[in-house]
Coordinates of C-alpha atoms in Angstrom, one line a residue:
M111 CA 0.5 -22.0 4.9
S112 CA 3.1 -22.0 7.6
T113 CA 3.3 -18.8 9.7
E114 CA 6.6 -19.9 11.3
F115 CA 8.8 -16.9 10.7
D116 CA 10.8 -14.4 12.8
V117 CA 8.9 -11.1 12.7
T118 CA 12.1 -9.3 13.8
A119 CA 14.3 -10.7 11.0
F120 CA 14.7 -7.3 9.4
G121 CA 14.9 -5.3 12.6
I122 CA 11.1 -4.4 13.0
Q123 CA 9.8 -4.9 16.5
L124 CA 6.2 -5.8 17.7
D125 CA 5.7 -2.2 19.0
D126 CA 6.2 -1.0 15.4
E127 CA 2.8 -2.4 14.5
F128 CA 1.4 0.7 16.3
H129 CA 1.9 4.5 16.0
H130 CA 5.2 6.3 16.7
P131 CA 6.2 9.7 18.2
F132 CA 6.6 12.5 15.7
S133 CA 8.8 15.5 15.4
D134 CA 7.1 19.0 15.4
D135 CA 10.0 20.3 13.4
H136 CA 8.9 18.4 10.3
P137 CA 5.6 19.6 8.7
D138 CA 5.7 16.7 6.2
W139 CA 5.8 14.1 9.0
N140 CA 3.6 11.3 7.8
E141 CA 2.7 8.0 9.4
S142 CA 0.8 5.7 7.1
Y143 CA -0.5 2.2 6.6
F144 CA -1.6 0.7 3.3
F145 CA -3.1 -2.6 2.4
D146 CA -3.7 -4.0 -1.1
W147 CA -5.2 -7.2 -2.3
Y148 CA -6.5 -9.2 -5.3
D149 CA -8.0 -12.6 -6.0
A150 CA -6.4 -15.2 -8.2
S151 CA -8.4 -14.2 -11.3
G152 CA -7.8 -10.5 -11.0
S153 CA -11.6 -9.8 -11.0
N154 CA -11.8 -8.5 -7.4
A155 CA -9.2 -6.2 -6.0
G156 CA -8.6 -3.2 -3.7
H157 CA -6.2 -0.8 -2.2
C158 CA -6.6 1.1 1.1
R159 CA -4.3 3.8 2.6
V160 CA -4.6 5.6 5.8
G161 CA -2.0 8.3 6.6
W162 CA -1.8 11.2 9.1
H163 CA 0.1 14.4 9.1
P164 CA 0.1 15.4 12.7
V165 CA 1.9 18.7 12.2
Q166 CA -0.6 19.6 9.5
Q167 CA -3.4 18.3 11.7
R168 CA -5.0 16.2 8.9
I169 CA -5.7 12.6 7.9
L170 CA -5.4 11.3 4.4
F171 CA -7.7 8.3 3.6
W172 CA -8.4 6.5 0.4
L173 CA -10.1 3.2 -0.5
Y174 CA -10.2 1.9 -4.1
L175 CA -12.4 -1.2 -4.9
Y176 CA -12.5 -3.1 -8.2
N177 CA -15.2 -5.6 -9.0
G178 CA -14.2 -6.6 -12.5
S179 CA -16.1 -3.9 -14.2
E180 CA -16.1 -0.8 -12.0
W181 CA -13.7 1.1 -9.8
L182 CA -15.1 2.8 -6.8
V183 CA -13.3 5.3 -4.6
I184 CA -13.5 7.1 -1.3
E185 CA -10.9 9.9 -1.1
E186 CA -10.6 12.1 1.9
Y187 CA -7.6 14.3 2.4
R188 CA -8.5 16.7 5.1
L189 CA -10.1 14.7 7.9
P190 CA -9.3 16.2 11.3
F191 CA -6.3 14.6 13.0
S192 CA -8.1 15.2 16.4
A193 CA -10.7 12.6 15.4
L194 CA -8.2 9.8 14.9
R195 CA -7.9 7.4 17.8
L196 CA -4.5 5.7 18.1
G197 CA -3.8 2.6 20.1
C198 CA -7.2 2.6 21.7
E199 CA -9.5 -0.3 22.7
D200 CA -13.1 -0.5 21.4
S201 CA -14.1 -2.0 24.7
P202 CA -12.3 -2.9 27.9
G203 CA -10.1 -5.9 27.4
A204 CA -10.3 -5.9 23.6
A205 CA -7.3 -5.9 21.4
K206 CA -6.0 -2.4 20.7
N207 CA -6.6 -0.8 17.4
A208 CA -3.6 0.6 15.5
F209 CA -6.0 3.4 14.4
S210 CA -9.7 4.1 14.2
Y211 CA -11.9 6.9 12.9
E212 CA -15.6 7.4 12.7
G213 CA -17.5 10.4 11.6
W214 CA -19.9 11.9 8.9
G215 CA -20.6 8.6 7.1
L216 CA -17.1 7.2 7.1
A217 CA -15.6 4.7 9.5
F218 CA -12.3 2.8 9.3
K219 CA -10.0 0.9 11.6
Y220 CA -7.2 -1.6 11.8
Q221 CA -7.1 -4.0 14.8
P222 CA -3.9 -6.1 15.1
Q223 CA -4.9 -9.4 16.7
Q224 CA -1.3 -10.7 16.7
P225 CA 1.0 -7.8 16.0
L226 CA 2.9 -8.2 12.7
R227 CA 1.0 -11.5 12.0
T228 CA -2.8 -11.0 11.9
G229 CA -5.3 -8.2 12.0
Q230 CA -8.7 -7.0 10.9
L231 CA -9.2 -4.1 8.5
S232 CA -12.7 -2.6 8.5
V233 CA -14.1 0.2 6.3
S234 CA -17.6 1.6 5.7
G235 CA -18.6 4.7 3.8
F236 CA -19.9 6.1 0.5
A237 CA -17.8 5.7 -2.7
R238 CA -18.0 7.3 -6.1
V239 CA -18.1 5.0 -9.1
L240 CA -15.2 5.9 -11.5
C241 CA -16.1 3.9 -14.5
G242 CA -18.8 1.6 -16.0
Q243 CA -22.5 2.1 -16.4
R244 CA -23.0 3.7 -13.0
Q245 CA -20.1 6.1 -13.5
G246 CA -20.5 9.2 -11.3
M247 CA -23.0 7.7 -8.9
I248 CA -22.4 7.5 -5.1
K249 CA -22.8 4.0 -3.6
P250 CA -22.5 2.6 0.0
V251 CA -19.5 0.3 0.4
E252 CA -18.3 -1.9 3.2
L253 CA -15.1 -3.9 3.6
E254 CA -14.0 -6.5 6.2
L255 CA -10.7 -8.3 5.7
T256 CA -8.9 -10.6 8.1
I257 CA -5.3 -10.1 7.1
S258 CA -2.6 -12.7 7.8
A259 CA 1.1 -12.2 7.2
I260 CA 2.9 -15.0 5.2
G261 CA 6.4 -13.6 5.7
P262 CA 8.3 -11.3 8.1
P263 CA 8.0 -7.5 7.8
Y264 CA 10.7 -6.5 5.3
S265 CA 12.8 -3.4 6.0
R266 CA 16.0 -1.8 5.0
G267 CA 16.1 0.3 8.2
G268 CA 15.6 4.1 8.6
G269 CA 17.8 4.9 5.7
A270 CA 20.3 7.8 5.1
V271 CA 18.2 10.2 3.0
E272 CA 18.2 13.4 5.1
S273 CA 14.8 14.6 3.9
H274 CA 13.3 11.3 5.2
S275 CA 14.9 11.2 8.7
A276 CA 14.7 13.2 11.9
D277 CA 17.2 13.5 14.7
N278 CA 16.3 11.6 17.9
F279 CA 13.2 10.0 16.3
S280 CA 12.5 6.6 14.8
T281 CA 11.9 6.8 11.1
D282 CA 11.4 3.5 9.2
R283 CA 9.0 1.5 7.1
Y284 CA 8.2 -2.1 6.4
E285 CA 6.5 -4.2 3.7
Q286 CA 4.9 -7.5 4.4
P287 CA 3.3 -10.1 2.1
T288 CA -0.3 -11.1 3.1
Q289 CA -3.2 -13.4 2.4
S290 CA -6.7 -12.4 3.5
Q291 CA -10.2 -13.6 3.9
G292 CA -13.3 -11.5 4.1
W293 CA -15.9 -9.7 2.0
M294 CA -16.7 -6.4 0.3
A295 CA -20.2 -5.0 -0.3
I296 CA -21.1 -2.5 -3.0
D297 CA -24.6 -1.1 -2.9
G298 CA -25.6 -4.0 -0.8
E299 CA -24.2 -6.7 -3.1
R300 CA -21.8 -8.8 -1.1
T301 CA -18.7 -10.5 -2.5
E302 CA -16.7 -13.0 -0.6
L303 CA -12.9 -12.5 -0.9
T304 CA -10.0 -14.9 -0.7
V305 CA -7.1 -12.6 -1.7
R306 CA -3.4 -12.0 -1.6
G307 CA -1.4 -8.8 -1.5
E308 CA 0.9 -6.6 0.4
R309 CA 0.8 -4.2 3.4
D310 CA 3.0 -1.3 4.3
H311 CA 3.7 0.8 7.4
S312 CA 5.9 3.9 7.2
W313 CA 6.7 6.8 9.6
G314 CA 8.9 9.8 9.4
P315 CA 9.3 12.9 7.3
R316 CA 7.8 11.9 3.9
P317 CA 8.1 14.6 1.2
W318 CA 6.2 13.4 -1.9
D319 CA 8.3 15.2 -4.5
M320 CA 10.0 12.1 -6.0
G321 CA 9.3 9.5 -8.5
W322 CA 8.8 5.8 -7.8
Q323 CA 7.7 2.4 -9.1
F324 CA 6.3 -0.1 -6.7
F325 CA 5.9 -3.7 -8.1
V326 CA 4.2 -6.5 -6.0
V327 CA 3.4 -10.1 -6.9
N328 CA 2.0 -12.6 -4.4
N329 CA 0.8 -16.1 -5.5
E330 CA 0.8 -19.7 -4.1
R331 CA 4.5 -20.3 -4.9
F332 CA 6.2 -17.0 -3.9
S333 CA 5.8 -13.3 -3.1
L334 CA 8.0 -10.5 -4.3
L335 CA 8.4 -6.7 -3.9
A336 CA 10.6 -4.5 -6.1
T337 CA 10.8 -0.8 -5.6
Q338 CA 12.7 2.0 -7.4
V339 CA 12.7 5.5 -5.9
Q340 CA 14.2 8.6 -7.6
I341 CA 14.7 11.4 -5.0
P342 CA 16.0 14.7 -6.4
E343 CA 19.8 15.0 -6.2
W344 CA 20.1 11.3 -5.1
P345 CA 21.1 8.3 -7.1
L346 CA 18.3 5.8 -7.9
I347 CA 17.4 3.8 -4.9
T348 CA 16.3 0.2 -5.4
M349 CA 15.1 -2.3 -2.9
G350 CA 12.9 -5.4 -2.5
Y351 CA 12.7 -9.0 -1.6
Y352 CA 11.8 -12.4 -3.0
H353 CA 10.1 -14.9 -0.8
G354 CA 9.7 -18.5 -2.0
H355 CA 7.0 -19.8 0.3
G356 CA 8.5 -22.2 2.7
E357 CA 12.0 -20.6 2.2
A358 CA 13.7 -17.7 3.9
M359 CA 13.0 -14.2 2.5
E360 CA 15.9 -12.8 0.6
Q361 CA 16.7 -9.3 -0.5
L362 CA 17.0 -8.3 -4.1
A363 CA 20.5 -7.4 -5.3
E364 CA 19.4 -5.8 -8.6
T365 CA 16.0 -4.5 -9.8
E366 CA 15.3 -3.5 -13.4
L367 CA 11.9 -2.3 -14.6
V368 CA 11.6 -1.4 -18.3
L369 CA 8.2 0.3 -18.5
D370 CA 6.1 1.9 -21.3
F371 CA 3.6 4.5 -20.0
D372 CA 0.4 5.7 -21.6
S373 CA -0.2 9.1 -20.2
T374 CA -3.7 9.4 -21.8
N375 CA -5.2 6.3 -20.3
P376 CA -5.1 5.6 -16.6
T377 CA -7.1 2.4 -17.0
Q378 CA -4.3 1.0 -19.2
A379 CA -1.4 3.0 -17.9
V380 CA 1.6 0.8 -18.2
S381 CA 3.2 -2.3 -19.7
G382 CA 6.8 -3.6 -19.8
T383 CA 9.3 -6.1 -18.5
F384 CA 11.1 -6.8 -15.3
S385 CA 14.4 -8.4 -14.4
L386 CA 15.1 -9.1 -10.7
L387 CA 18.3 -10.6 -9.3
C388 CA 18.2 -12.1 -5.8
E389 CA 21.2 -12.2 -3.5
S390 CA 21.3 -16.0 -3.9
G391 CA 21.8 -15.5 -7.7
R392 CA 18.2 -16.5 -8.5
K393 CA 16.7 -14.5 -11.4
V394 CA 13.1 -13.6 -11.8
L395 CA 12.2 -12.4 -15.3
G396 CA 9.0 -11.6 -17.1
S397 CA 6.6 -9.2 -18.7
I398 CA 3.7 -7.0 -17.4
E399 CA 0.3 -6.1 -18.9
T400 CA -2.4 -4.0 -17.2
I401 CA -5.7 -5.5 -16.4
S402 CA -7.2 -2.2 -15.2
G403 CA -6.2 0.7 -13.1
T404 CA -6.9 4.2 -11.9
E405 CA -5.2 7.6 -11.1
I406 CA -4.9 8.8 -7.6
D407 CA -4.9 12.5 -6.6
I408 CA -1.9 13.7 -4.6
T409 CA -1.8 17.3 -5.9
H410 CA -2.3 18.6 -2.3
T411 CA 0.7 16.7 -0.9
F412 CA 3.3 18.9 -2.6
S413 CA 4.6 22.2 -1.1
T414 CA 3.6 23.8 -4.4
P415 CA 0.4 21.9 -5.3
H416 CA 0.5 20.4 -8.8
R417 CA -0.5 17.3 -10.6
S418 CA 1.8 14.4 -11.0
E419 CA 1.0 11.2 -12.9
Y420 CA 0.3 8.9 -9.9
R421 CA -1.4 5.6 -11.0
R422 CA -2.0 2.2 -9.5
S423 CA -2.5 -0.6 -11.9
L424 CA -3.8 -4.2 -11.4
I425 CA -1.5 -6.2 -13.6
R426 CA -0.9 -9.7 -15.0
C427 CA 2.7 -10.9 -15.1
T428 CA 4.0 -13.6 -17.4
F429 CA 7.2 -15.1 -16.2
D430 CA 9.9 -16.6 -18.3
D431 CA 8.8 -20.1 -17.4
G432 CA 5.4 -19.4 -18.9
T433 CA 3.5 -19.2 -15.6
Q434 CA 1.3 -16.2 -14.9
S435 CA 0.3 -14.3 -11.8
I436 CA -1.7 -11.2 -10.8
G437 CA 0.0 -8.3 -9.1
W438 CA 0.1 -4.5 -8.6
L439 CA 2.3 -1.8 -10.1
E440 CA 2.2 1.7 -8.7
C441 CA 4.0 4.5 -10.4
N442 CA 4.4 8.2 -9.8
R443 CA 5.9 10.5 -12.5
E444 CA 6.2 14.2 -12.9
T445 CA 4.1 15.3 -15.9
N446 CA 6.6 17.9 -17.0

C-alpha cells in the first residue's frame, strides 16, 4: 500500500511523535499513546495504552489481548513516573524511543523508526486471563508489532474546551490508521499477526469526567474514525475522518451513532447502527454487532473515584452495500 501522504496535512509535526512539555498547574495533565489492532477474521486482536500523569507522578498502562476464546489483561495504574524514559536511545546511535519502561516483570516501549510513519511496539509481562477455561490464571505474554501508518495523522487542533487546554502549552491529539506485522505469545504459544487498526497520541489536561463513543474501521478499501464526546456543560462534540485508500483523507461533516447497550454483559456490550456523512457528500451507513469485548477500570481517574461503564468491543460492521468489516467500538457512560 502506498505510503505517499503528507504527515503534516492536519497540522501535526514530526516532533509531535515524541513527548511534550507539561504544565505543573494541571494535576490532570495526561500524555498518552494508544494502539489497537485486529486481523481480518476478528479472531486475534489487541489494545495497548500508555499514559503518564507527570503532576501525579504515575504511569497508567494497560494491554488487552484477544485470541478468539480468551481475553488477557495487564493493568497497571500507579507505576512510578520516575521510571519512565522519554526520548532516550537504547544504545548510542539507535533510534530514539518515544517512551520505554522496565521493572518488576513488565517492560514496554515504542520506538519510532520514521516518525509518524513507522515504529515498533514491544511489550512483555504477565497477564490475567479474564474469560475462558483458564479464567483467573496469570500467564506470561509478549507482543512485537511493527506499525506502519497508511494515512496522515488526523487532528482538529488543540480545541477550545477550557478544561482540555493550558495557557502557553501545546495541547493536541492525533489519530492515525495503521497496518502492522508481528506476533504475540501467550504462555509460550506464538501467533503471527497481520493486522489493521488505529493509533492515537494525546497531550494536555485530560479530565475523564465525560462520555464518549469511539468507532474505528480499517480494511483493504478504506479506514474511518468517528468520535462523539459529551463534556459536561458543552454541546455534543463530533469529529472523524474517512480515508478511501489511494484517496485524500476527508473529515466527517456529520456523525450519528444509534447504539443499544447491555449493561449486564461486557462481552456483548453494544449493538446498533451508524450514519456518517463526509464533507464530499459521501455517505457511509451500516450496522454494528459485537464479536467480544471487555470492561476497563478507570475508577481511579476521577477526582471522586467511582465506576463508569467503560467498555471496548471488537465489532463486525455490515455496510449498506452488504460488505462486512471488523472494527472497534469504545464507549464510556456514567452508570447513574
